[in-house]
């Protein structure tokens, strides 16, 4: 069963035509149409059994030629069986191709949309909801919109064909029993509406349990550290209890719907049997209908009713897939505010950076993160951002990378407004070492090579040497081929790999966001010396709380409440005896 993912990022998602929108993203539409055609043929081909039935009737009616008629019936049965088998094999082959291709196509579209999404989107959406969409949600949509679609087409074609045959051989008798399929259709429609109403309550509960599981598994070290395993288990059980209650109600409702439907089918079968026997045995009706016509009417009405039952029984699944499809379509169809394909390509940037009266606040926040921020960094300079937490230092780095657009003012690199550059060109000019080390589930060499995919092994090793990571990497069992997910690295080791990755990236601008915060004193000194050599000729911005790392900066900007309160060198700021001097007093004594 799917989880319906409700979160702030997708509020207001366009409703309606979810099936058509999802199918639009399936590339192999010709294959899908062919599969549906063969599903319809397979449904209608059930009427071939009437050919056998006619032969059998002739056999019983013409007992004088029993042997020849028996052989004829057997031959006809063999041919009909062969045709039905071939149709079913072709139908199954098409369906076997469509399902995995559909799954892959939608996941590709979804992942591509995520790769082009704004950072603001990821600020709002929950990790649990996103994991569910990529895996469980898409799989459920495939099960319903593809696999069950074949079932529905098969059932509807069988139903329609049966109705036509019954009308041809006895329209008056067919209309006599048309009430049964109609009552069955109404019962299934209303019952499924009832089940859908209850299912809506499951959506929120399912989302909460998914998010809970993802958050606990992601931060399991913290859970273990505080001995919260049992509490988390009990908390998760309590969360699942509401889901269990809703699922039990839905199951009971569906069971009740099926029970009523079976009663309707049984009543129809008994009534048909009584009516046909009366037609065949009542002297008043003798000669009105032969056995073959009666068989056609019976078969047609049964196919009509069973087809309606099969088709409408899955409408509840289609309704439950609507929310998952709506959320997935919302992601695929969303238009990022920062278009990754707009802007001009800019090469050979030197690294001059200028903020002109920049103001910015995050979506949903009333307070400005930056207010009338202005500064200039010349190409090749090393500049430090210092200040208390939440004063706007990291926000400034994010705006420089154009993760968000400013509300007021301009950000320029080499006197070019970054909004005129393509995001790809801009970010190719910037490398960053984040505050928290970020490594992917791949080898250490590939993690370093992430800074420049074309780098060879020697260049990767040289970057690791500069980043003070080479020695500990060589002590690992598989050296640079060691998978990050299979080894236990310290925070400092992870950070040195991240620094090596930034070193490998040939960019004119280097951002170090608390880059050495996770290192011990000895490693920090070694990396600082390596970075001093590496930063030569680059524009470097250091964000730091530990002022010992910024004393050699060409310029220090002291942030306070989203603007720059002081500017100068380490020496001049100490002499000014202001905000920076107060910060330094507790760290550099």
mmCIF file with all atom_site columns, C-alpha atoms in Angstrom, residues 4 33 69 112 142 144 146 162 209-210 295 328 364 378 510 583 587:
data_model
loop_
_atom_site.group_PDB
_atom_site.id
_atom_site.type_symbol
_atom_site.label_atom_id
_atom_site.label_alt_id
_atom_site.label_comp_id
_atom_site.label_asym_id
_atom_site.label_entity_id
_atom_site.label_seq_id
_atom_site.pdbx_PDB_ins_code
_atom_site.Cartn_x
_atom_site.Cartn_y
_atom_site.Cartn_z
_atom_site.occupancy
_atom_site.B_iso_or_equiv
_atom_site.pdbx_formal_charge
_atom_site.auth_seq_id
_atom_site.auth_comp_id
_atom_site.auth_asym_id
_atom_site.auth_atom_id
_atom_site.pdbx_PDB_model_num
ATOM 1  C CA . UNK A 1 4   ? 0.394   9.612   0.689   1.00 0.00 ? 4   UNK A CA 1
ATOM 2  C CA . UNK A 1 33  ? -0.856  0.857   -26.411 1.00 0.00 ? 33  UNK A CA 1
ATOM 3  C CA . UNK A 1 69  ? -19.365 -34.589 -34.262 1.00 0.00 ? 69  UNK A CA 1
ATOM 4  C CA . UNK A 1 112 ? 16.067  14.418  -12.934 1.00 0.00 ? 112 UNK A CA 1
ATOM 5  C CA . UNK A 1 142 ? 3.171   1.118   -11.527 1.00 0.00 ? 142 UNK A CA 1
ATOM 6  C CA . UNK A 1 144 ? -2.082  0.327   -10.264 1.00 0.00 ? 144 UNK A CA 1
ATOM 7  C CA . UNK A 1 146 ? -0.011  -0.293  -15.463 1.00 0.00 ? 146 UNK A CA 1
ATOM 8  C CA . UNK A 1 162 ? -20.480 -10.435 -23.753 1.00 0.00 ? 162 UNK A CA 1
ATOM 9  C CA . UNK A 1 209 ? 5.427   6.648   10.487  1.00 0.00 ? 209 UNK A CA 1
ATOM 10 C CA . UNK A 1 210 ? 7.633   6.747   7.382   1.00 0.00 ? 210 UNK A CA 1
ATOM 11 C CA . UNK A 1 295 ? -25.934 -20.597 -24.085 1.00 0.00 ? 295 UNK A CA 1
ATOM 12 C CA . UNK A 1 328 ? 5.069   12.705  -8.069  1.00 0.00 ? 328 UNK A CA 1
ATOM 13 C CA . UNK A 1 364 ? 8.349   31.668  5.386   1.00 0.00 ? 364 UNK A CA 1
ATOM 14 C CA . UNK A 1 378 ? 39.523  41.359  -4.834  1.00 0.00 ? 378 UNK A CA 1
ATOM 15 C CA . UNK A 1 510 ? 37.334  28.504  -2.678  1.00 0.00 ? 510 UNK A CA 1
ATOM 16 C CA . UNK A 1 583 ? 35.494  37.594  20.339  1.00 0.00 ? 583 UNK A CA 1
ATOM 17 C CA . UNK A 1 587 ? 40.036  32.542  22.242  1.00 0.00 ? 587 UNK A CA 1
#
